[in-house]
Short mmCIF file of C-alpha atoms in Angstrom, two decimals:
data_model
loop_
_atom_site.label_atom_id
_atom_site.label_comp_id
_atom_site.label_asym_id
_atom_site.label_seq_id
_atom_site.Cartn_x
_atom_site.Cartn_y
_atom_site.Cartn_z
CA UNK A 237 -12.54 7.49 -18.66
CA UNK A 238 -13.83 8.46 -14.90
CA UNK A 239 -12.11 11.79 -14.25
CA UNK A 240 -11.67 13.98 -10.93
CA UNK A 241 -14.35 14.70 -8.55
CA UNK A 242 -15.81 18.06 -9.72
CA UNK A 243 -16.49 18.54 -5.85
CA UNK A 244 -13.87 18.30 -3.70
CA UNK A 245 -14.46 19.71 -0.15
CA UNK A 246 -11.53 21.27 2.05
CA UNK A 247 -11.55 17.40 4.49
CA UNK A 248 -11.32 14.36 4.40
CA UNK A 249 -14.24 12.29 5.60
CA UNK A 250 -15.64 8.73 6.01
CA UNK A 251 -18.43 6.83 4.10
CA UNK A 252 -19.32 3.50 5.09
CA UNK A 253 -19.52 0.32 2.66
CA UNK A 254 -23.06 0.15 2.34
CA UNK A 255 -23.33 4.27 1.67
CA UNK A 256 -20.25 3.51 -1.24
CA UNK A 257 -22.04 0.93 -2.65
CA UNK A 258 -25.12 3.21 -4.03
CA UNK A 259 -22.40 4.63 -6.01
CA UNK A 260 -19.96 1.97 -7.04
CA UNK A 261 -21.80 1.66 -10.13
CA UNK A 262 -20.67 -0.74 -13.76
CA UNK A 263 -20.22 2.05 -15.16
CA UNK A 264 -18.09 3.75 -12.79
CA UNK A 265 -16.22 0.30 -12.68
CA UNK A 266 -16.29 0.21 -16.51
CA UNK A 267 -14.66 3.62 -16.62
CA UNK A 268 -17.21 5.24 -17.98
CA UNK A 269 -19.18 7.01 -15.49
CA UNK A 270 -18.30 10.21 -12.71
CA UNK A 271 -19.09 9.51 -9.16
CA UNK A 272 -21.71 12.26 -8.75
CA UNK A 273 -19.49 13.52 -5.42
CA UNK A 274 -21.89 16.29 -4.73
CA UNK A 275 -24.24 14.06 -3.58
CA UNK A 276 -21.62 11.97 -2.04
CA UNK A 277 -20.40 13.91 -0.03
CA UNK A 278 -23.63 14.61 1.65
CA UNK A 279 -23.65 11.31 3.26
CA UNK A 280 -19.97 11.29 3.97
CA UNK A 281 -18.74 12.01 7.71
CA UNK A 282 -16.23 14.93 7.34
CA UNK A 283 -13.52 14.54 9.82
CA UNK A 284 -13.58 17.08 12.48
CA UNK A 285 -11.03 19.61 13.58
CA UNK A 286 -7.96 21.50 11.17
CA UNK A 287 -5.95 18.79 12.03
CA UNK A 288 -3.31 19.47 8.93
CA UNK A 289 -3.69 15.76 8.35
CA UNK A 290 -7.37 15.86 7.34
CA UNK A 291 -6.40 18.32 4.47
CA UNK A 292 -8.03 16.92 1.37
CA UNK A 293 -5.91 18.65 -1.09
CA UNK A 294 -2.54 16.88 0.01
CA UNK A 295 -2.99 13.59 -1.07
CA UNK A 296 -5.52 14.73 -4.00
CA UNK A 297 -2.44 16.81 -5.14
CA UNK A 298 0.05 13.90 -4.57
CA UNK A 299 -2.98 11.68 -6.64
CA UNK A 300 -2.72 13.72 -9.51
CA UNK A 301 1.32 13.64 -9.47
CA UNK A 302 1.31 10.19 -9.63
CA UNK A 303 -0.91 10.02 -12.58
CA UNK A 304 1.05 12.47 -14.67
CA UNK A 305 4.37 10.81 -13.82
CA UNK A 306 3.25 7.70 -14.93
CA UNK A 307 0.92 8.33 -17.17
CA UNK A 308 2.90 7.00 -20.37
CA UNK A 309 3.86 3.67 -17.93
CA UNK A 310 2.46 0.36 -16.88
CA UNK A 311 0.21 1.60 -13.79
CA UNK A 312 1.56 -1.01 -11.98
CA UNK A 313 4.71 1.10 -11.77
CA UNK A 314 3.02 3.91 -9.79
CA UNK A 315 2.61 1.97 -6.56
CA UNK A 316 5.97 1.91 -5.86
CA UNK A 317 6.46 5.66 -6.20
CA UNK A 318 3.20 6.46 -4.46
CA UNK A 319 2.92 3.93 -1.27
CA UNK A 320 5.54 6.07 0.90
CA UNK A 321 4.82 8.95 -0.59
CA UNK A 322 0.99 8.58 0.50
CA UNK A 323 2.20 7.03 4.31
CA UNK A 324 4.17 10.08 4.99
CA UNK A 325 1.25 12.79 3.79
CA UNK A 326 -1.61 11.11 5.58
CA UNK A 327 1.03 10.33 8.89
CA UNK A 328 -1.77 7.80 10.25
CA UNK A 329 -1.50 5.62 13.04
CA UNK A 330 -2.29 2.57 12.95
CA UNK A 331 -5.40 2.58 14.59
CA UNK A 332 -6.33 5.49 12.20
CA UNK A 333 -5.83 3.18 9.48
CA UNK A 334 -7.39 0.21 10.47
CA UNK A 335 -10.80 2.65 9.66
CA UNK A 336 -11.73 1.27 6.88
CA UNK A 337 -14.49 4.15 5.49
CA UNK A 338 -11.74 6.11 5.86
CA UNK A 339 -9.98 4.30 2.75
CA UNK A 340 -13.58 3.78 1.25
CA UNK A 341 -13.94 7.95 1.15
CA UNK A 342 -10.27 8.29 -0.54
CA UNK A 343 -11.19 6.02 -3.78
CA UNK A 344 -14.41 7.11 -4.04
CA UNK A 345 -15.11 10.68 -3.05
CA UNK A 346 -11.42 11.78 -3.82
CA UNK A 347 -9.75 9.85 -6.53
CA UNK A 348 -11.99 7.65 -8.24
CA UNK A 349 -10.28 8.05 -11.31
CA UNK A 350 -7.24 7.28 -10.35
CA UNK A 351 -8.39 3.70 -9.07
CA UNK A 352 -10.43 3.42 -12.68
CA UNK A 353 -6.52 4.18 -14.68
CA UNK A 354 -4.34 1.79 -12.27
CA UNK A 355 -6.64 -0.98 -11.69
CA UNK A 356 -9.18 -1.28 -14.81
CA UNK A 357 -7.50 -4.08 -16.65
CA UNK A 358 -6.95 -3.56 -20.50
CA UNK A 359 -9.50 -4.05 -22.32
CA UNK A 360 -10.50 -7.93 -23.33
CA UNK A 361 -10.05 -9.83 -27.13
CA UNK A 362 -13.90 -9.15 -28.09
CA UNK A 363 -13.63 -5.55 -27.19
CA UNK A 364 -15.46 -5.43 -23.98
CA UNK A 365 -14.63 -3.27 -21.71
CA UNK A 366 -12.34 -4.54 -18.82
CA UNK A 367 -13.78 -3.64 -15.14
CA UNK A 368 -12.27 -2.52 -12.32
CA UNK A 369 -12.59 -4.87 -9.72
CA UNK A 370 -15.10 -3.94 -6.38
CA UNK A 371 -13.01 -4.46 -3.66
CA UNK A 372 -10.26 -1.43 -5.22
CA UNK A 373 -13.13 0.56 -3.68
CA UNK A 374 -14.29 -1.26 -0.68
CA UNK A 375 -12.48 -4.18 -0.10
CA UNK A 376 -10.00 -5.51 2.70
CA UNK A 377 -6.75 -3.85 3.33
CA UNK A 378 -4.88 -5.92 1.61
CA UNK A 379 -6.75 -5.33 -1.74
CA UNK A 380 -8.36 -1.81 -1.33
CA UNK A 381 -6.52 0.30 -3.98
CA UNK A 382 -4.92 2.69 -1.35
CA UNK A 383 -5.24 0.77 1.58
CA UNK A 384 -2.71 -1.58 0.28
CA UNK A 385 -0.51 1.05 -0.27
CA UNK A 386 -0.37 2.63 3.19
CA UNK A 387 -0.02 -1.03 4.87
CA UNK A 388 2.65 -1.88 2.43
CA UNK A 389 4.51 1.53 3.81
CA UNK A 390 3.78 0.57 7.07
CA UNK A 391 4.68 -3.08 7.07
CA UNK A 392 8.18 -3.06 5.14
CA UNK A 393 9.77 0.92 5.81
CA UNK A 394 12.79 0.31 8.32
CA UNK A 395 12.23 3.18 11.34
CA UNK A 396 12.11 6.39 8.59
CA UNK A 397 13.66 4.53 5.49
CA UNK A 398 11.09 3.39 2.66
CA UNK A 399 13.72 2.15 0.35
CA UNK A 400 12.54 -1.61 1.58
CA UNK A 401 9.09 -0.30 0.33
CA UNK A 402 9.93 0.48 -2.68
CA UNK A 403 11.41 -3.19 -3.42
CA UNK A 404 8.50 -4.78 -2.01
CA UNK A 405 5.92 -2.59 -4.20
CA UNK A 406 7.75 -3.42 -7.15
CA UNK A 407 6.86 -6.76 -7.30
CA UNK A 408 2.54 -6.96 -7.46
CA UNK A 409 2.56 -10.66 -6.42
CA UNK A 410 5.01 -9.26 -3.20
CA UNK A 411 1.90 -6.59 -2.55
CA UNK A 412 -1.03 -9.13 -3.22
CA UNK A 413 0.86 -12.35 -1.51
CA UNK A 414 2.51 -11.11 1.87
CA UNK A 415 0.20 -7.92 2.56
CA UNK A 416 -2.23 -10.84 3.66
CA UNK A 417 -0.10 -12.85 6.47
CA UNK A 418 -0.12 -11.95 9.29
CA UNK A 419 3.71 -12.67 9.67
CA UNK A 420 4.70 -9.50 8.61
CA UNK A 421 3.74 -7.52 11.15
CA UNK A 422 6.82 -8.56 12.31
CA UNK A 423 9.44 -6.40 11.34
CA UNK A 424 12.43 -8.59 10.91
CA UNK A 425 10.67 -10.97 8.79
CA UNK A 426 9.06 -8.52 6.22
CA UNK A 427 12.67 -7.22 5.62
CA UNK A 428 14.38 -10.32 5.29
CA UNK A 429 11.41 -11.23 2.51
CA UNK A 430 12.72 -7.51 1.14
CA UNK A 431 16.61 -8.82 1.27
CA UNK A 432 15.97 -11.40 -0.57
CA UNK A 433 14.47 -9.57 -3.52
CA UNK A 434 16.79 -6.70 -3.23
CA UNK A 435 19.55 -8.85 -4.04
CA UNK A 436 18.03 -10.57 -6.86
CA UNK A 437 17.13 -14.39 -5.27
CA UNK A 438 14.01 -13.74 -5.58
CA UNK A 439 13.05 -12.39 -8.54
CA UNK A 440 9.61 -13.01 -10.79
CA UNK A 441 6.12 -13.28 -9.43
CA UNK A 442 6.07 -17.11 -9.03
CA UNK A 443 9.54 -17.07 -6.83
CA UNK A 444 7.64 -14.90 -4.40
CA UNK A 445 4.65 -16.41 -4.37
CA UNK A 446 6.80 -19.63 -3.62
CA UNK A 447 8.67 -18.16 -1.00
CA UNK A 448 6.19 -16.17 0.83
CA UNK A 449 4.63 -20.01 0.84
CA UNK A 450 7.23 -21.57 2.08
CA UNK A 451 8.08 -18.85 4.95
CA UNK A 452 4.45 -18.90 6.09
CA UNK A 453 4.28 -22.62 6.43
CA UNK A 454 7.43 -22.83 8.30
CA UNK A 455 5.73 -20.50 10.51
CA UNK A 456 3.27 -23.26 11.75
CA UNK A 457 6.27 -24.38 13.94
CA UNK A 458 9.09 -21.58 13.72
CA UNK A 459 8.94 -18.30 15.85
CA UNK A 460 10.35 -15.98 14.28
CA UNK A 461 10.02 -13.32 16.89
CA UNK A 462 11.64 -16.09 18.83
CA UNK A 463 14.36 -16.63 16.24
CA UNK A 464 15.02 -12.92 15.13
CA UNK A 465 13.32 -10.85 18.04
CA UNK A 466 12.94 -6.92 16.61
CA UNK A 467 14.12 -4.07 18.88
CA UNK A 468 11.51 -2.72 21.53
CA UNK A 469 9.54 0.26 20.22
CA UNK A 470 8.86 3.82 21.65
CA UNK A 471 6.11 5.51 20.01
CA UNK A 472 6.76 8.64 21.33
CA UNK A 473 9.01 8.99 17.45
CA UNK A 474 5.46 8.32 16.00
CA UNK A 475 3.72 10.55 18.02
CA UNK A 476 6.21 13.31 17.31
CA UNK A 477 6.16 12.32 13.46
CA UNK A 478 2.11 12.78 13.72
CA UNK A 479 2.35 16.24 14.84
CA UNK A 480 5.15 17.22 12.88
CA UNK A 481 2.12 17.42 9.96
CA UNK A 482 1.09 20.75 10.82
CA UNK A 483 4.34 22.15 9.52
CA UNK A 484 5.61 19.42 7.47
CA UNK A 485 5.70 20.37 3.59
CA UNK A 486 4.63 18.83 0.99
CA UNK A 487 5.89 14.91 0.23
CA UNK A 488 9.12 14.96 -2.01
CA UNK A 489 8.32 13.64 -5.33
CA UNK A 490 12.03 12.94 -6.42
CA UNK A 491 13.60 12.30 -3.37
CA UNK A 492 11.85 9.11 -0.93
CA UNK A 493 10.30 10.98 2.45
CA UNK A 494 11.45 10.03 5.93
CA UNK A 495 9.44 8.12 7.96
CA UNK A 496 8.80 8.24 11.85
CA UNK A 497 12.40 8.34 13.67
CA UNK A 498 11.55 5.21 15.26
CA UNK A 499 14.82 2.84 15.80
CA UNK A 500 15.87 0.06 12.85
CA UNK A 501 15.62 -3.47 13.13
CA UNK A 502 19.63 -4.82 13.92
CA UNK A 503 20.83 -5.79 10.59
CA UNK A 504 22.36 -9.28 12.18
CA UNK A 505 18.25 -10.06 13.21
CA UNK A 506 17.89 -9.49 9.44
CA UNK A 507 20.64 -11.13 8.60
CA UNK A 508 19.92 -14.14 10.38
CA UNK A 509 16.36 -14.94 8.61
CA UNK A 510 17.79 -14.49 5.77
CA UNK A 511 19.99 -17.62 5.46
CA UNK A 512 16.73 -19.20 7.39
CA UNK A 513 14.25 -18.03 4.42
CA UNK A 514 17.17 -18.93 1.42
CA UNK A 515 17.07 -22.59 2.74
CA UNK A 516 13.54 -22.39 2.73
CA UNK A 517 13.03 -20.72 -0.64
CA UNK A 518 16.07 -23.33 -2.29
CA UNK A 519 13.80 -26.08 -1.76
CA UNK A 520 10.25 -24.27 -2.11
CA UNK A 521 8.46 -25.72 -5.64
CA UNK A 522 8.63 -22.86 -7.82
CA UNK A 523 6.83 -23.71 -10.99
CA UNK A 524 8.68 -23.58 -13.89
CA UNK A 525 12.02 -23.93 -12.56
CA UNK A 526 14.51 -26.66 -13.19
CA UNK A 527 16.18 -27.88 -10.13
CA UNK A 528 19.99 -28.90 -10.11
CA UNK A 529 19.05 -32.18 -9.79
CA UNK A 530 16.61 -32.27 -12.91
CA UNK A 531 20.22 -30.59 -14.60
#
């Protein structure tokens, strides 16, 4: 199996997609071959400055928590542990994020191995070897293996509360269905997707694949910033959040973080896409399920 970089240097830096891809080998996406991160990391653009932020060894020593606590576990179950757990160590912005050889450099020349153990898939009937796929490296946000993670942070936590996160990145086909609409950017609507899964109406991979359907056709001719507008944001919380890094310790690992102390979203905007999205979701086509009618 891939293991740890045997060079790890003090920052974090940037590699592009076509510098990654001289190393994203089938062997490396087979599990059975090291990045040679020496030689990586001569390519890579360190980020400048002693910004706290840029400190490799925080999220490398968050990486390696999230492996041991879930190392007898279904990988899958590490994303919800890990996604605001990584949003509060690496206290990007937004436009930070959006760089994508910045996520390219954190699967590749810092935890390789972890995206070999939570995305290689088990191993197929005939014996060959199952292969990670290549976008876990290099791929959009929505699929990149910690890309996905921070967005998913930064999309469903409420102001500083990541309990919405953690529902949303317990359910894979929540992560790999809604991280790609552009509908929830919009704060009001990602929780009310949250809601409903929190209290158990939607429940298994098809009913959210359904509903997330279902709420982003109704979109086509529904505002929902009309219908549930979200509260104004200051981003002077953010900005204050961003600097609070320098003396910020560690994440928690048993306890959830706090995120930016930037204002909720009013529970009755919440509220009130709920009942919109349960209409929506009673009469979305949900394979497999046998309608009261059918009864």
């Amino acid at each position: 199996m891939t293991s740890r970089p045997e060079h790890l240097p003090e920052r974090l830096a940037l590699i592009s997609d076509v510098q990654a891809s001289e190393y994203i080998s089938t062997g490396l996406l087979e599990g059975r071959e090291e990045v040679p991160s020496i030689a990586l990391n001569k390519v890579a653009d360190e980020l400048p400055g002693d910004d706290a932020r840029v400190q490799l060894h925080r999220v490398r020593d968050l990486i390696d928590d999230a492996v041991t606590r879930f190392r007898d576990e279904r990988p899958t179950a590490a994303d919800a542990w890990l996604a605001p757990r990584l949003h509060e160590t690496l206290r990007l912005s937004r436009r930070e994020a959006a760089e994508k050889g910045f996520w390219t450099y954190l699967a590749l020349g810092v935890a390789p191995d972890y995206v070999v153990w939570r995305h290689r898939p088990e191993p197929k009937a005939d014996g060959a070897r199952g292969r990670v796929a290549r976008d876990k490296f290099v791929g959009p946000h929505y699929k990149q293996a910690f890309a996905r993670l921070w967005w998913a942070a930064e999309l469903f936590r409420n102001g500083s509360d990541y309990r919405p996160v953690v529902v949303a990145c317990g359910n894979q086909d929540m992560l790999n269905s809604a991280l790609r609409l552009d509908l929830v950017d919009h704060r009001p609507t990602a929780l009310a997707l949250v809601d409903l899964m929190a209290r158990g109406i939607v429940r298994t991979g098809r009913e959210v694949n359904a509903l997330t359907f279902a709420v982003n056709a109704a979109a086509a001719t529904l505002m929902y910033d009309v219908i549930a507008p979200d509260v104004e944001r200051d981003g002077e919380p953010l900005r204050d959040w961003i600097a609070g890094a320098e003396s910020a310790l560690p994440s928690p690992r048993n306890t959830l973080p706090e995120g930016p102390a930037e204002e909720r979203v009013p529970e009755e905007t919440i509220g009130r896409l709920v009942g919109h999205f349960e209409e929506l979701f009673a009469d979305a086509p949900v394979r497999g399920r046998v309608s009261e009618t059918a009864e």
